[in-house]
């Protein structure tokens, strides 16, 4: 009897190793300049400094009056402070003179503070006392004055390179005064789903067939990760069809495939990639998602995701996405409201729900239960061989 020859590539790598190996095969994207209105979802390629200060002048945070705080210290509903109104300041049209003792001006949110005044009396605390005076029923508050540059000062470096440009961050880039900003080129990812049983939604479904959910979900996740998707559609379980689809790719940075990398006779993606002799690893010590494979095809990195819908989307979330975006997987610590079991030599990502600040096991943990990814809001991470008891603090990935 002859012993089976050991494979010439690493098997059963850790989640961390898989992520690092994939990231090492991806190019460092060049910088391009885009309008700040087109930058949502992109990654900032260079730091952004403030071109102006915000606020650009010391201004009011409320609608009301601007006056001298010292004048109003004893104001109360039973003994309101009477102040003479000598003018107004509104956004864009400041008051030119100085506010003296016993005086105030009407002021509106975002309007510049006049000289002499250092506090705001909100409109809710004012009663008119004739056309040129008001009664203030509480002390005016210096805290409702926004100092010039209190948010950021001109010249200050506010946004570091590498930031993922979320909606609040593109708003900040605009507030800093940038019309165009440097972002990393979008990585181009070709996407192919495989499987004889996999068909398009809209077609009648025969017993044993399944609608192609992975291609839709993965395409959405790639867009969410700031990538450009090259859709290759779907290929049947035939080496020639798979090879034809891969050979048709032009100018991609990565090929992402779904299905056909497991242990079955018809898992031809696996055979084709192993045949190329460029396998970085096959199988990751994780559940769900074990059979992922990283290989190469004529210089193009190929990441083979398992076909099971949950495996495919979870592997994308914890390995492919961080490698593509350079952003670590975001986790938070929460208290476990139910136990979560550990698996020897595998990192487990159990679907869970967050209720009242605690995580609860979702229940059905099969890797084909796609519905769970919609109904469970989170993945509980249990390290290899670990296990989590009720009341313990656990790492949670938001979905
Ligand atoms: P495979 O990894 O090719 O062995 O497929 C594992 C399981 O995932 C099988 O039950 C497939 O029917 C299912 N599957 C494969 N590809 C897809 C897909 N694109 N969409 C939904 N389910 C799929
Ligand atoms: Mg298959």
CSV table of C-alpha atoms and ligand atoms in Angstrom, one decimal:
chain,number,residue,atom,x,y,z
A,1,UNK,CA,0.0,0.0,0.0
A,2,UNK,CA,1.4,3.5,-0.9
A,3,UNK,CA,0.9,6.5,1.3
A,4,UNK,CA,-1.0,9.4,-0.2
A,5,UNK,CA,1.3,12.1,-1.5
A,6,UNK,CA,1.0,15.2,0.7
A,7,UNK,CA,-0.2,18.3,-1.3
A,8,UNK,CA,2.4,20.9,-2.4
A,9,UNK,CA,0.4,23.7,-0.9
A,10,UNK,CA,-0.7,24.7,2.6
A,11,UNK,CA,-4.0,23.2,3.8
A,12,UNK,CA,-6.1,24.3,6.7
A,13,UNK,CA,-4.7,27.8,7.1
A,14,UNK,CA,-6.1,30.1,9.8
A,15,UNK,CA,-8.6,32.9,8.9
A,16,UNK,CA,-5.8,35.4,9.6
A,17,UNK,CA,-3.3,33.6,7.3
A,18,UNK,CA,-5.9,33.4,4.5
A,19,UNK,CA,-6.6,37.1,4.7
A,20,UNK,CA,-2.9,37.9,4.6
A,21,UNK,CA,-2.2,35.6,1.7
A,22,UNK,CA,-5.0,37.1,-0.4
A,23,UNK,CA,-4.0,40.7,0.5
A,24,UNK,CA,-0.4,39.9,-0.6
A,25,UNK,CA,-1.6,38.9,-4.1
A,26,UNK,CA,-3.7,42.0,-4.7
A,27,UNK,CA,-2.1,45.1,-6.3
A,28,UNK,CA,-1.7,48.4,-4.4
A,29,UNK,CA,-4.2,50.5,-6.2
A,30,UNK,CA,-3.0,53.7,-7.9
A,31,UNK,CA,-4.4,57.1,-6.8
A,32,UNK,CA,-7.1,58.9,-8.8
A,33,UNK,CA,-8.9,62.2,-8.2
A,34,UNK,CA,-12.7,62.3,-8.0
A,35,UNK,CA,-15.3,65.0,-7.2
A,36,UNK,CA,-16.1,64.9,-3.5
A,37,UNK,CA,-19.7,64.1,-4.6
A,38,UNK,CA,-18.5,60.9,-6.3
A,39,UNK,CA,-16.2,59.7,-3.4
A,40,UNK,CA,-18.8,57.8,-1.3
A,41,UNK,CA,-17.6,54.2,-0.7
A,42,UNK,CA,-14.1,54.9,-1.9
A,43,UNK,CA,-10.9,54.8,0.2
A,44,UNK,CA,-9.0,58.0,0.8
A,45,UNK,CA,-5.5,57.8,-0.9
A,46,UNK,CA,-3.9,60.7,0.9
A,47,UNK,CA,-4.5,62.8,4.0
A,48,UNK,CA,-6.9,65.7,3.8
A,49,UNK,CA,-6.2,69.0,5.7
A,50,UNK,CA,-8.8,71.7,6.4
A,51,UNK,CA,-8.7,74.5,3.8
A,52,UNK,CA,-10.8,76.6,6.1
A,53,UNK,CA,-11.8,76.7,9.8
A,54,UNK,CA,-15.2,75.5,11.0
A,55,UNK,CA,-17.0,77.4,12.2
A,56,UNK,CA,-15.5,80.1,10.1
A,57,UNK,CA,-16.5,82.7,12.7
A,58,UNK,CA,-17.6,82.5,16.4
A,59,UNK,CA,-21.3,81.9,16.0
A,60,UNK,CA,-24.6,81.0,17.8
A,61,UNK,CA,-25.7,77.4,18.1
A,62,UNK,CA,-29.4,78.5,18.7
A,63,UNK,CA,-32.1,80.9,17.7
A,64,UNK,CA,-32.5,83.5,20.5
A,65,UNK,CA,-30.6,86.6,21.7
A,66,UNK,CA,-26.8,87.2,22.1
A,67,UNK,CA,-25.9,89.1,25.3
A,68,UNK,CA,-23.4,89.3,28.1
A,69,UNK,CA,-23.6,86.3,30.4
A,70,UNK,CA,-22.7,88.4,33.5
A,71,UNK,CA,-25.9,90.5,32.9
A,72,UNK,CA,-28.2,87.5,33.2
A,73,UNK,CA,-26.9,85.4,36.1
A,74,UNK,CA,-29.9,86.0,38.3
A,75,UNK,CA,-32.6,85.6,35.6
A,76,UNK,CA,-35.4,83.3,36.5
A,77,UNK,CA,-39.1,82.8,35.5
A,78,UNK,CA,-40.2,84.8,38.6
A,79,UNK,CA,-37.6,87.5,38.1
A,80,UNK,CA,-36.7,87.7,34.4
A,81,UNK,CA,-33.9,89.9,33.2
A,82,UNK,CA,-35.0,92.8,30.9
A,83,UNK,CA,-32.6,93.5,28.0
A,84,UNK,CA,-32.8,96.2,25.3
A,85,UNK,CA,-32.7,94.8,21.7
A,86,UNK,CA,-30.4,96.9,19.6
A,87,UNK,CA,-30.3,94.9,16.3
A,88,UNK,CA,-29.9,91.4,14.8
A,89,UNK,CA,-27.3,89.0,13.4
A,90,UNK,CA,-28.4,86.3,10.9
A,91,UNK,CA,-26.5,83.7,9.0
A,92,UNK,CA,-24.4,85.5,6.4
A,93,UNK,CA,-25.3,89.1,7.7
A,94,UNK,CA,-23.5,89.9,10.9
A,95,UNK,CA,-24.3,92.7,13.4
A,96,UNK,CA,-21.7,95.4,13.0
A,97,UNK,CA,-21.7,97.2,16.4
A,98,UNK,CA,-20.9,96.2,19.9
A,99,UNK,CA,-23.4,94.8,22.5
A,100,UNK,CA,-23.1,96.7,25.8
A,101,UNK,CA,-24.3,96.0,29.3
A,102,UNK,CA,-28.1,95.6,29.5
A,103,UNK,CA,-28.3,95.1,25.7
A,104,UNK,CA,-28.8,92.2,23.3
A,105,UNK,CA,-29.4,91.5,19.7
A,106,UNK,CA,-31.6,88.9,18.1
A,107,UNK,CA,-29.5,86.1,16.7
A,108,UNK,CA,-30.1,82.9,14.7
A,109,UNK,CA,-28.4,79.5,14.4
A,110,UNK,CA,-25.1,79.8,12.5
A,111,UNK,CA,-25.1,83.7,12.7
A,112,UNK,CA,-21.8,85.4,13.9
A,113,UNK,CA,-21.6,86.5,17.5
A,114,UNK,CA,-21.4,90.3,17.8
A,115,UNK,CA,-18.5,92.0,19.7
A,116,UNK,CA,-19.3,92.4,23.4
A,117,UNK,CA,-21.6,89.4,23.7
A,118,UNK,CA,-20.5,86.0,25.1
A,119,UNK,CA,-23.7,84.0,25.7
A,120,UNK,CA,-27.0,83.0,24.1
A,121,UNK,CA,-30.5,83.2,25.6
A,122,UNK,CA,-32.6,80.6,23.7
A,123,UNK,CA,-35.8,81.8,22.1
A,124,UNK,CA,-37.8,79.4,24.3
A,125,UNK,CA,-36.7,81.4,27.4
A,126,UNK,CA,-37.7,84.8,25.9
A,127,UNK,CA,-40.9,86.9,26.3
A,128,UNK,CA,-41.2,90.1,24.2
A,129,UNK,CA,-41.5,93.3,26.3
A,130,UNK,CA,-42.6,95.8,23.6
A,131,UNK,CA,-40.8,96.0,20.2
A,132,UNK,CA,-37.4,96.8,21.6
A,133,UNK,CA,-36.9,94.8,24.7
A,134,UNK,CA,-37.1,91.1,25.9
A,135,UNK,CA,-37.5,89.4,29.2
A,136,UNK,CA,-35.0,86.4,29.6
A,137,UNK,CA,-36.2,83.8,32.1
A,138,UNK,CA,-32.9,81.9,32.6
A,139,UNK,CA,-29.2,82.9,32.6
A,140,UNK,CA,-27.8,83.1,29.1
A,141,UNK,CA,-25.4,80.2,28.2
A,142,UNK,CA,-21.8,80.6,27.0
A,143,UNK,CA,-22.0,76.9,26.0
A,144,UNK,CA,-24.4,77.8,23.2
A,145,UNK,CA,-21.6,79.9,21.5
A,146,UNK,CA,-19.6,77.9,18.9
A,147,UNK,CA,-16.0,79.2,18.9
A,148,UNK,CA,-14.3,79.9,15.5
A,149,UNK,CA,-12.4,76.7,14.5
A,150,UNK,CA,-14.0,74.7,17.3
A,151,UNK,CA,-14.7,71.8,14.9
A,152,UNK,CA,-11.4,72.1,12.9
A,153,UNK,CA,-8.9,74.9,12.1
A,154,UNK,CA,-7.5,75.8,8.7
A,155,UNK,CA,-4.3,73.8,8.0
A,156,UNK,CA,-5.2,71.1,10.5
A,157,UNK,CA,-4.8,67.5,9.1
A,158,UNK,CA,-8.2,66.1,9.8
A,159,UNK,CA,-8.6,62.9,7.7
A,160,UNK,CA,-5.8,60.3,7.4
A,161,UNK,CA,-5.1,58.3,4.3
A,162,UNK,CA,-6.7,54.9,4.2
A,163,UNK,CA,-10.1,56.0,5.6
A,164,UNK,CA,-13.1,54.3,4.0
A,165,UNK,CA,-15.3,57.2,2.8
A,166,UNK,CA,-18.6,56.7,4.5
A,167,UNK,CA,-21.5,59.2,4.2
A,168,UNK,CA,-20.4,61.3,7.3
A,169,UNK,CA,-16.8,61.3,6.0
A,170,UNK,CA,-17.6,62.6,2.5
A,171,UNK,CA,-19.7,65.3,4.2
A,172,UNK,CA,-16.6,66.1,6.3
A,173,UNK,CA,-14.3,66.2,3.2
A,174,UNK,CA,-16.7,68.8,1.6
A,175,UNK,CA,-16.8,70.8,4.9
A,176,UNK,CA,-13.0,70.9,4.8
A,177,UNK,CA,-13.3,72.7,1.5
A,178,UNK,CA,-12.2,70.0,-1.0
A,179,UNK,CA,-14.0,69.9,-4.3
A,180,UNK,CA,-11.8,67.0,-5.6
A,181,UNK,CA,-10.1,64.4,-3.4
A,182,UNK,CA,-7.6,61.6,-4.0
A,183,UNK,CA,-9.0,58.1,-3.7
A,184,UNK,CA,-7.6,54.6,-4.5
A,185,UNK,CA,-8.5,53.2,-7.9
A,186,UNK,CA,-11.3,50.7,-7.6
A,187,UNK,CA,-10.1,47.1,-7.7
A,188,UNK,CA,-11.7,45.2,-10.6
A,189,UNK,CA,-13.1,41.9,-9.5
A,190,UNK,CA,-14.4,39.4,-12.0
A,191,UNK,CA,-17.3,37.3,-10.5
A,192,UNK,CA,-18.3,33.9,-11.6
A,193,UNK,CA,-20.8,31.5,-10.1
A,194,UNK,CA,-20.7,27.8,-10.9
A,195,UNK,CA,-22.8,24.7,-10.6
A,196,UNK,CA,-25.1,22.6,-12.9
A,197,UNK,CA,-28.0,23.0,-10.5
A,198,UNK,CA,-27.7,26.8,-10.2
A,199,UNK,CA,-30.2,28.8,-12.3
A,200,UNK,CA,-31.3,32.4,-12.8
A,201,UNK,CA,-34.3,33.6,-10.7
A,202,UNK,CA,-37.3,34.0,-13.0
A,203,UNK,CA,-36.8,30.5,-14.5
A,204,UNK,CA,-39.1,27.7,-13.3
A,205,UNK,CA,-37.2,25.7,-10.7
A,206,UNK,CA,-36.9,21.9,-11.2
A,207,UNK,CA,-36.4,19.6,-8.1
A,208,UNK,CA,-32.7,19.8,-7.1
A,209,UNK,CA,-32.1,23.2,-8.7
A,210,UNK,CA,-31.4,26.4,-6.8
A,211,UNK,CA,-31.6,30.0,-7.7
A,212,UNK,CA,-28.3,31.8,-8.0
A,213,UNK,CA,-28.2,33.8,-4.8
A,214,UNK,CA,-24.5,33.9,-4.4
A,215,UNK,CA,-23.8,36.0,-7.5
A,216,UNK,CA,-26.4,38.6,-6.4
A,217,UNK,CA,-25.1,38.7,-2.8
A,218,UNK,CA,-21.4,38.7,-3.7
A,219,UNK,CA,-21.9,41.4,-6.3
A,220,UNK,CA,-23.6,43.6,-3.7
A,221,UNK,CA,-20.9,42.9,-1.2
A,222,UNK,CA,-18.2,43.8,-3.8
A,223,UNK,CA,-20.0,47.1,-4.6
A,224,UNK,CA,-20.2,47.8,-0.8
A,225,UNK,CA,-16.5,47.1,-0.6
A,226,UNK,CA,-15.7,49.8,-3.2
A,227,UNK,CA,-14.9,47.4,-6.0
A,228,UNK,CA,-15.8,47.4,-9.7
A,229,UNK,CA,-17.5,44.2,-10.6
A,230,UNK,CA,-16.8,42.4,-13.9
A,231,UNK,CA,-19.8,40.1,-14.2
A,232,UNK,CA,-19.0,36.8,-15.8
A,233,UNK,CA,-22.4,35.2,-15.1
A,234,UNK,CA,-22.6,31.6,-14.4
A,235,UNK,CA,-20.8,28.5,-15.7
A,236,UNK,CA,-21.9,24.8,-15.5
A,237,UNK,CA,-19.8,22.1,-13.8
A,238,UNK,CA,-17.6,21.5,-16.8
A,239,UNK,CA,-13.9,22.1,-16.9
A,240,UNK,CA,-14.1,23.4,-20.5
A,241,UNK,CA,-16.9,25.9,-19.6
A,242,UNK,CA,-15.1,27.1,-16.5
A,243,UNK,CA,-11.8,27.5,-18.4
A,244,UNK,CA,-13.6,29.4,-21.2
A,245,UNK,CA,-15.1,31.8,-18.7
A,246,UNK,CA,-11.8,32.4,-17.0
A,247,UNK,CA,-9.9,32.9,-20.2
A,248,UNK,CA,-12.5,35.5,-21.3
A,249,UNK,CA,-11.4,37.9,-18.4
A,250,UNK,CA,-9.5,41.0,-19.4
A,251,UNK,CA,-7.9,43.4,-17.0
A,252,UNK,CA,-9.2,42.1,-13.6
A,253,UNK,CA,-7.3,42.3,-10.3
A,254,UNK,CA,-9.0,39.3,-8.8
A,255,UNK,CA,-11.4,36.5,-9.9
A,256,UNK,CA,-13.9,35.5,-7.3
A,257,UNK,CA,-15.8,32.3,-7.9
A,258,UNK,CA,-18.6,30.5,-6.1
A,259,UNK,CA,-18.9,26.8,-5.8
A,260,UNK,CA,-16.9,23.8,-7.0
A,261,UNK,CA,-13.9,24.0,-4.6
A,262,UNK,CA,-15.0,21.3,-2.1
A,263,UNK,CA,-14.4,17.6,-2.0
A,264,UNK,CA,-16.9,16.4,-4.6
A,265,UNK,CA,-16.3,14.6,-7.9
A,266,UNK,CA,-17.8,17.5,-9.8
A,267,UNK,CA,-15.9,20.3,-8.0
A,268,UNK,CA,-13.9,21.2,-11.1
A,269,UNK,CA,-12.9,24.7,-10.0
A,270,UNK,CA,-10.7,23.0,-7.4
A,271,UNK,CA,-9.2,20.6,-10.0
A,272,UNK,CA,-8.5,23.4,-12.5
A,273,UNK,CA,-6.8,25.6,-9.9
A,274,UNK,CA,-4.8,22.8,-8.4
A,275,UNK,CA,-3.8,21.9,-12.0
A,276,UNK,CA,-2.4,25.4,-12.5
A,277,UNK,CA,0.1,24.8,-9.7
A,278,UNK,CA,-0.4,28.3,-8.1
A,279,UNK,CA,-2.4,27.3,-5.0
A,280,UNK,CA,-1.6,29.5,-2.0
A,281,UNK,CA,-3.9,27.5,0.2
A,282,UNK,CA,-6.9,25.2,0.2
A,283,UNK,CA,-9.3,25.1,3.1
A,284,UNK,CA,-9.5,27.5,6.0
A,285,UNK,CA,-9.8,26.5,9.7
A,286,UNK,CA,-13.2,28.1,10.0
A,287,UNK,CA,-16.9,27.3,10.1
A,288,UNK,CA,-18.9,28.0,8.1
A,289,UNK,CA,-16.7,28.3,5.0
A,290,UNK,CA,-14.0,25.6,5.3
A,291,UNK,CA,-13.3,24.7,1.7
A,292,UNK,CA,-12.2,28.1,0.3
A,293,UNK,CA,-9.3,28.0,-2.1
A,294,UNK,CA,-6.8,30.7,-3.2
A,295,UNK,CA,-5.0,30.0,-6.5
A,296,UNK,CA,-3.9,31.8,-9.6
A,297,UNK,CA,-4.5,31.7,-13.3
A,298,UNK,CA,-2.0,33.3,-15.7
A,299,UNK,CA,-1.0,35.8,-13.1
A,300,UNK,CA,-4.6,36.5,-12.0
A,301,UNK,CA,-5.3,35.7,-8.4
A,302,UNK,CA,-8.4,33.5,-8.0
A,303,UNK,CA,-10.3,33.2,-4.8
A,304,UNK,CA,-12.7,30.2,-4.9
A,305,UNK,CA,-15.5,30.6,-2.4
A,306,UNK,CA,-17.6,27.6,-1.3
A,307,UNK,CA,-21.0,27.4,-2.9
A,308,UNK,CA,-23.1,27.1,0.2
A,309,UNK,CA,-24.7,30.5,0.5
A,310,UNK,CA,-23.8,31.2,4.1
A,311,UNK,CA,-20.2,29.9,3.7
A,312,UNK,CA,-19.7,32.0,0.7
A,313,UNK,CA,-21.0,35.3,2.2
A,314,UNK,CA,-19.2,34.7,5.6
A,315,UNK,CA,-15.9,33.9,4.0
A,316,UNK,CA,-16.3,37.0,1.9
A,317,UNK,CA,-17.1,39.1,5.0
A,318,UNK,CA,-14.2,38.0,7.1
A,319,UNK,CA,-11.4,37.2,4.6
A,320,UNK,CA,-12.1,38.7,1.1
A,321,UNK,CA,-13.5,42.1,2.1
A,322,UNK,CA,-10.8,43.0,4.6
A,323,UNK,CA,-8.1,42.0,2.0
A,324,UNK,CA,-9.8,44.1,-0.7
A,325,UNK,CA,-10.5,47.2,1.4
A,326,UNK,CA,-7.5,47.1,3.7
A,327,UNK,CA,-10.0,47.7,6.6
A,328,UNK,CA,-10.0,45.2,9.5
A,329,UNK,CA,-13.2,43.3,10.3
A,330,UNK,CA,-15.1,45.6,12.7
A,331,UNK,CA,-16.0,43.7,15.9
A,332,UNK,CA,-17.5,44.8,19.2
A,333,UNK,CA,-17.5,43.1,22.6
A,334,UNK,CA,-20.9,42.0,23.9
A,335,UNK,CA,-22.2,39.8,26.7
A,336,UNK,CA,-23.4,36.3,25.6
A,337,UNK,CA,-27.0,35.6,26.5
A,338,UNK,CA,-26.8,32.0,25.3
A,339,UNK,CA,-23.8,29.6,25.1
A,340,UNK,CA,-21.8,29.4,21.9
A,341,UNK,CA,-19.9,26.2,21.3
A,342,UNK,CA,-16.3,26.0,20.1
A,343,UNK,CA,-14.9,23.7,17.5
A,344,UNK,CA,-11.4,22.1,17.9
A,345,UNK,CA,-9.0,23.6,15.3
A,346,UNK,CA,-11.7,25.9,13.7
A,347,UNK,CA,-12.7,29.5,14.3
A,348,UNK,CA,-16.5,29.6,14.4
A,349,UNK,CA,-18.7,32.4,13.2
A,350,UNK,CA,-22.1,31.6,14.7
A,351,UNK,CA,-25.1,33.6,13.4
A,352,UNK,CA,-26.6,35.5,16.3
A,353,UNK,CA,-29.1,38.3,17.2
A,354,UNK,CA,-28.3,41.3,19.3
A,355,UNK,CA,-31.2,42.0,21.7
A,356,UNK,CA,-30.9,44.5,24.5
A,357,UNK,CA,-27.1,44.8,24.1
A,358,UNK,CA,-26.6,41.0,24.4
A,359,UNK,CA,-26.0,38.3,21.8
A,360,UNK,CA,-28.3,35.3,21.4
A,361,UNK,CA,-27.7,32.2,19.3
A,362,UNK,CA,-29.8,32.4,16.1
A,363,UNK,CA,-30.3,28.7,16.2
A,364,UNK,CA,-30.1,27.1,12.7
A,365,UNK,CA,-26.4,27.2,11.9
A,366,UNK,CA,-26.4,25.1,8.7
A,367,UNK,CA,-24.3,26.6,6.0
A,368,UNK,CA,-27.2,26.4,3.5
A,369,UNK,CA,-29.7,28.4,5.6
A,370,UNK,CA,-29.4,31.6,3.7
A,371,UNK,CA,-32.4,33.1,5.4
A,372,UNK,CA,-30.3,33.2,8.6
A,373,UNK,CA,-28.0,35.9,7.1
A,374,UNK,CA,-31.0,38.1,6.6
A,375,UNK,CA,-32.6,37.4,10.0
A,376,UNK,CA,-29.4,37.3,12.1
A,377,UNK,CA,-27.8,40.7,12.6
A,378,UNK,CA,-24.4,39.5,13.7
A,379,UNK,CA,-21.8,36.8,13.8
A,380,UNK,CA,-20.3,35.7,17.2
A,381,UNK,CA,-16.6,34.8,16.8
A,382,UNK,CA,-15.5,31.8,18.8
A,383,UNK,CA,-11.7,31.2,18.6
A,384,UNK,CA,-10.4,27.8,17.6
A,385,UNK,CA,-11.2,25.3,20.4
A,386,UNK,CA,-12.8,27.9,22.5
A,387,UNK,CA,-16.4,28.1,23.7
A,388,UNK,CA,-18.5,30.8,25.3
A,389,UNK,CA,-20.6,30.4,28.4
A,390,UNK,CA,-23.6,32.6,29.3
A,391,UNK,CA,-22.4,35.9,30.7
A,392,UNK,CA,-19.0,35.9,29.0
A,393,UNK,CA,-17.9,38.7,26.8
A,394,UNK,CA,-17.5,37.7,23.2
A,395,UNK,CA,-16.3,39.3,19.9
A,396,UNK,CA,-19.3,40.1,17.5
A,397,UNK,CA,-19.1,41.0,13.8
A,398,UNK,CA,-22.0,43.1,12.6
A,399,UNK,CA,-23.6,41.9,9.3
B,1,LIG,P1,-20.6,23.4,-4.0
B,1,LIG,O1,-19.6,24.3,-3.2
B,1,LIG,O2,-20.5,23.7,-5.4
B,1,LIG,O3,-20.4,22.0,-3.6
B,1,LIG,O4,-22.0,23.8,-3.5
B,1,LIG,C1,-22.5,23.7,-2.2
B,1,LIG,C2,-23.9,24.0,-2.1
B,1,LIG,O5,-24.1,25.4,-2.4
B,1,LIG,C3,-24.9,23.2,-2.9
B,1,LIG,O6,-26.0,22.9,-2.2
B,1,LIG,C4,-25.2,24.2,-4.0
B,1,LIG,O7,-26.4,23.9,-4.6
B,1,LIG,C5,-25.2,25.5,-3.3
B,1,LIG,N1,-24.8,26.6,-4.3
B,1,LIG,C6,-23.8,26.6,-5.1
B,1,LIG,N2,-23.7,27.7,-5.8
B,1,LIG,C7,-24.8,28.4,-5.4
B,1,LIG,C8,-25.2,29.7,-5.8
B,1,LIG,N3,-24.6,30.4,-6.7
B,1,LIG,N4,-26.3,30.2,-5.2
B,1,LIG,C9,-27.0,29.5,-4.3
B,1,LIG,N5,-26.6,28.3,-3.9
B,1,LIG,C10,-25.5,27.7,-4.4
B,2,LIG,MG1,-21.2,22.8,-7.1
